[in-house]
Short mmCIF file of C-alpha atoms in Angstrom, two decimals:
data_model
loop_
_atom_site.label_atom_id
_atom_site.label_comp_id
_atom_site.label_asym_id
_atom_site.label_seq_id
_atom_site.Cartn_x
_atom_site.Cartn_y
_atom_site.Cartn_z
CA MET A 274 0.00 0.00 0.00
CA SER A 275 2.80 2.33 0.88
CA SER A 276 4.44 1.60 -2.48
CA PHE A 277 1.24 2.69 -4.21
CA PHE A 278 1.20 6.07 -2.49
CA SER A 279 4.90 6.52 -3.17
CA TYR A 280 4.09 7.10 -6.85
CA PHE A 281 2.10 10.21 -5.92
CA LEU A 282 4.55 11.59 -3.39
CA PRO A 283 7.40 13.83 -4.56
CA ARG A 284 10.67 11.98 -4.78
CA PRO A 285 13.50 13.37 -2.64
CA ASP A 286 16.50 14.88 -4.31
CA PRO A 287 19.31 12.25 -4.38
CA LYS A 288 21.87 14.92 -3.60
CA VAL A 289 19.98 16.12 -0.53
CA ALA A 290 19.28 12.55 0.60
CA THR A 291 22.96 11.68 0.35
CA LYS A 292 23.96 14.69 2.44
CA ASP A 293 21.34 13.83 5.07
CA ALA A 294 22.59 10.23 5.25
CA ILE A 295 26.20 11.37 5.65
CA LEU A 296 25.19 13.81 8.37
CA ASP A 297 23.19 11.13 10.20
CA LEU A 298 26.11 8.68 10.09
CA ARG A 299 28.51 11.25 11.47
CA GLN A 300 26.17 12.12 14.33
CA HIS A 301 25.67 8.46 15.23
CA ILE A 302 29.44 7.83 15.14
CA ALA A 303 29.96 10.79 17.47
CA LEU A 304 27.32 9.34 19.83
CA LEU A 305 29.05 5.95 19.88
CA GLU A 306 32.39 7.62 20.61
CA LYS A 307 30.89 9.37 23.64
CA LYS A 308 29.32 6.13 24.84
CA GLU A 309 32.64 4.32 24.32
CA ALA A 310 34.48 6.92 26.38
CA HIS A 311 31.90 6.59 29.18
CA CYS A 312 32.21 2.78 29.21
CA GLN A 313 36.00 3.07 29.33
CA LYS A 314 35.71 5.22 32.45
CA LEU A 315 33.37 2.65 34.05
CA VAL A 316 35.87 -0.14 33.30
CA GLU A 317 38.68 1.81 34.98
CA SER A 318 36.45 2.64 37.95
CA GLU A 319 35.43 -1.01 38.54
CA LEU A 320 39.06 -2.06 38.17
CA GLN A 321 40.16 0.40 40.85
CA LYS A 322 37.35 -0.81 43.15
CA ALA A 323 38.39 -4.45 42.69
CA LYS A 324 42.00 -3.60 43.50
CA ALA A 325 40.97 -1.68 46.62
CA ASN A 326 38.85 -4.57 47.99
CA SER A 327 40.94 -7.50 46.81
CA LEU A 328 42.34 -8.09 50.33
CA THR A 329 39.72 -6.67 52.65
CA ASN A 330 36.43 -7.56 50.94
CA LYS A 331 36.68 -10.19 48.26
CA SER A 332 32.91 -10.25 47.61
CA VAL A 333 32.91 -6.57 46.61
CA ALA A 334 36.06 -7.11 44.56
CA LEU A 335 34.47 -9.97 42.61
CA THR A 336 31.32 -7.93 41.94
CA ALA A 337 33.50 -5.09 40.62
CA LEU A 338 35.34 -7.46 38.29
CA ARG A 339 32.03 -8.81 36.92
CA ARG A 340 30.87 -5.27 36.19
CA LYS A 341 34.21 -4.53 34.57
CA LYS A 342 33.77 -7.54 32.29
CA ASN A 343 30.29 -6.39 31.32
CA HIS A 344 31.56 -2.90 30.50
CA GLU A 345 34.40 -4.37 28.43
CA SER A 346 31.89 -6.46 26.47
CA GLU A 347 29.86 -3.30 25.86
CA LEU A 348 33.03 -1.54 24.68
CA GLU A 349 33.70 -4.30 22.17
CA ARG A 350 30.12 -4.11 20.85
CA ILE A 351 30.35 -0.31 20.54
CA ALA A 352 33.71 -0.60 18.74
CA VAL A 353 32.22 -3.02 16.20
CA GLN A 354 29.23 -0.74 15.58
CA ARG A 355 31.45 2.32 15.22
CA ASP A 356 33.71 0.47 12.79
CA GLN A 357 30.73 -0.52 10.62
CA LEU A 358 29.32 2.99 10.61
CA GLU A 359 32.70 4.46 9.70
CA ARG A 360 32.99 2.04 6.78
CA GLN A 361 29.51 2.99 5.58
CA LEU A 362 30.36 6.66 5.93
CA MET A 363 33.52 6.28 3.87
CA THR A 364 31.64 4.34 1.19
CA LEU A 365 28.84 6.89 1.03
CA GLU A 366 31.22 9.85 0.91
CA SER A 367 33.22 8.18 -1.84
CA ALA A 368 30.06 7.48 -3.83
CA SER A 369 28.89 11.05 -3.31
CA LEU A 370 32.22 12.40 -4.49
CA ASN A 371 32.08 10.18 -7.57
CA MET A 372 28.58 11.41 -8.37
CA GLU A 373 29.64 15.03 -7.96
CA THR A 374 32.59 14.39 -10.28
CA ILE A 375 30.34 12.77 -12.89
CA ARG A 376 27.84 15.62 -12.57
CA ALA A 377 30.59 18.21 -13.07
CA MET A 378 31.94 16.36 -16.11
CA LYS A 379 28.44 16.15 -17.56
CA LYS A 380 27.95 19.88 -17.12
CA ALA A 381 31.29 20.52 -18.83
CA VAL A 382 30.27 18.33 -21.78
CA GLU A 383 26.92 20.10 -22.09
CA ALA A 384 28.62 23.49 -21.95
CA THR A 385 31.05 22.42 -24.65
CA GLU A 386 28.22 21.21 -26.85
CA ARG A 387 26.36 24.48 -26.42
CA LEU A 388 29.53 26.40 -27.21
CA HIS A 389 30.33 24.44 -30.36
CA GLY A 390 26.79 23.88 -31.49
CA PRO A 391 25.62 21.22 -33.93
CA LYS A 392 27.68 20.17 -36.94
CA LEU A 393 30.87 21.69 -35.59
CA GLN A 394 33.14 19.68 -37.89
CA GLU A 395 31.21 20.74 -41.00
CA ARG A 396 31.35 24.39 -40.00
CA VAL A 397 35.09 24.17 -39.33
CA GLU A 398 35.72 22.52 -42.70
CA GLN A 399 33.64 25.16 -44.47
CA THR A 400 35.51 27.93 -42.70
CA MET A 401 38.86 26.45 -43.71
CA GLU A 402 37.70 26.18 -47.31
CA ASP A 403 36.62 29.83 -47.27
CA VAL A 404 39.98 30.89 -45.85
CA ILE A 405 41.86 28.95 -48.54
CA SER A 406 39.65 30.40 -51.26
CA GLN A 407 40.20 33.95 -50.03
CA ARG A 408 43.95 33.37 -49.87
CA GLU A 409 43.98 32.09 -53.46
CA GLN A 410 42.04 35.13 -54.63
CA VAL A 411 44.51 37.47 -52.95
CA GLU A 412 47.43 35.62 -54.56
CA ASP A 413 45.77 35.86 -58.00
CA ILE A 414 45.30 39.61 -57.61
CA GLN A 415 48.93 40.03 -56.53
CA ASN A 416 50.08 38.03 -59.57
CA LEU A 417 48.06 40.30 -61.86
CA PHE A 418 49.64 43.40 -60.40
CA SER A 419 53.06 41.80 -60.69
CA GLN A 420 52.48 41.07 -64.39
CA LEU A 421 51.36 44.64 -65.05
CA GLY A 422 54.40 46.00 -63.26
CA THR A 423 56.69 43.72 -65.30
CA GLY A 424 55.22 45.09 -68.56
CA TYR A 425 55.91 48.68 -67.59
CA ASP A 426 59.44 47.82 -66.58
CA ALA A 427 60.04 46.16 -69.95
CA LEU A 428 58.87 49.29 -71.83
CA ASP A 429 61.10 51.57 -69.78
CA GLU A 430 64.06 49.24 -70.25
CA ASP A 431 63.62 49.22 -74.05
CA ALA A 432 63.45 53.01 -74.15
CA LEU A 433 66.63 53.28 -72.10
CA LYS A 434 68.44 50.86 -74.41
CA ASP A 435 67.41 52.87 -77.50
CA GLU A 436 68.61 56.08 -75.92
CA LEU A 437 71.91 54.45 -74.99
CA ASP A 438 72.40 53.26 -78.57
CA GLU A 439 71.82 56.80 -79.88
CA LEU A 440 74.38 58.21 -77.48
CA ALA A 441 76.93 55.58 -78.44
CA HIS A 442 76.35 56.27 -82.16
CA ALA A 443 76.75 60.00 -81.66
CA GLU A 444 79.94 59.41 -79.72
CA LEU A 445 81.43 57.28 -82.49
CA GLU A 446 80.62 59.85 -85.23
CA PRO A 447 81.26 63.36 -83.92
CA PRO A 448 80.11 66.32 -86.12
CA GLU A 449 82.67 67.98 -88.47
CA SER A 450 82.19 71.42 -86.92
CA SER A 451 83.45 70.17 -83.52
CA LYS A 452 86.70 71.70 -82.42
CA THR A 453 89.64 70.20 -80.60
CA LYS A 454 90.81 71.33 -77.27
CA ASP A 455 93.91 73.02 -78.69
CA GLN A 456 91.82 74.93 -81.22
CA LEU A 457 89.43 76.15 -78.53
CA HIS A 458 92.38 77.40 -76.45
CA THR A 459 93.88 79.09 -79.46
CA GLU A 460 90.71 80.94 -80.39
CA ASP A 461 89.96 82.00 -76.85
CA PHE A 462 93.50 83.25 -76.21
CA PRO A 463 95.18 84.44 -79.43
CA ILE A 464 98.94 84.55 -79.53
CA ILE A 465 100.31 88.09 -79.48
CA SER A 466 103.58 88.61 -81.39
CA LEU A 467 106.07 90.62 -79.46
CA PRO A 468 108.97 92.45 -80.99
CA ARG A 469 112.13 90.54 -80.66
CA PRO A 470 114.38 92.31 -78.21
CA LYS A 471 118.02 92.61 -78.49
CA GLU A 472 120.18 89.95 -77.03
CA TYR A 473 121.32 90.84 -73.58
CA VAL A 474 123.54 89.03 -71.23
CA GLY A 475 123.09 89.69 -67.51
CA GLU A 476 125.67 89.97 -64.86
CA ASP A 477 125.42 86.31 -63.99
CA GLY A 478 125.82 85.25 -67.60
CA GLU A 479 122.25 83.99 -68.17
CA ASP A 480 120.58 84.47 -71.52
CA GLU A 481 117.56 86.85 -71.23
CA MET A 482 116.23 85.61 -74.58
CA ALA A 483 115.42 82.21 -73.13
CA THR A 484 113.37 83.88 -70.38
CA LEU A 485 111.39 85.96 -72.89
CA LYS A 486 110.64 82.90 -75.03
CA ALA A 487 109.33 81.11 -71.96
CA MET A 488 107.06 84.04 -71.15
CA GLU A 489 105.83 84.10 -74.71
CA ALA A 490 104.99 80.40 -74.55
CA ASP A 491 103.06 80.92 -71.28
CA LEU A 492 100.96 83.66 -72.89
CA ALA A 493 100.20 81.34 -75.79
CA MET A 494 98.78 78.80 -73.36
#
């Protein structure tokens, strides 16, 4: 009957249920630790009582030892229960951690899928094709400009070669009206004839006529 009504009742959140179970286990382990500490004190108390009455009152000493044995048995039972609860707690915490890890990985996968969207590989391939196509178009345009530039360079080079040939031809066949260097000097500076002086010999015996001829030659230059 209870299973029938469970279909209509809201189901608890597994995450919340796991946390509640872990909290309950920890509280129960803490309770067992307190009870274990109390039993340990009772064992020590009964032991001290048995030692104190071992010589004077053996009946009281024996009763104390029986109680000590009972408390030790209770300690063993509490230790077993605490050990089982601690194992369950470790298992539950490990399972909870695994679930949290899986949940985080799932969220990361979903976020990645939303970021990439559907047909990611096709979109990447199309983008790469577009990039390659644009690069090829740019290279074609650059090649066209390079060809145009090469044509202009060829025309300029031909013109320069023709002009160089004309200069070389003109250099090989100078015009008849061109004048030599000596003729240009002669026309620019005509030679003036000086009257020939009389021969004169100086005090040191040098010929003054040679000096005058040298001056005449300098004027002719």
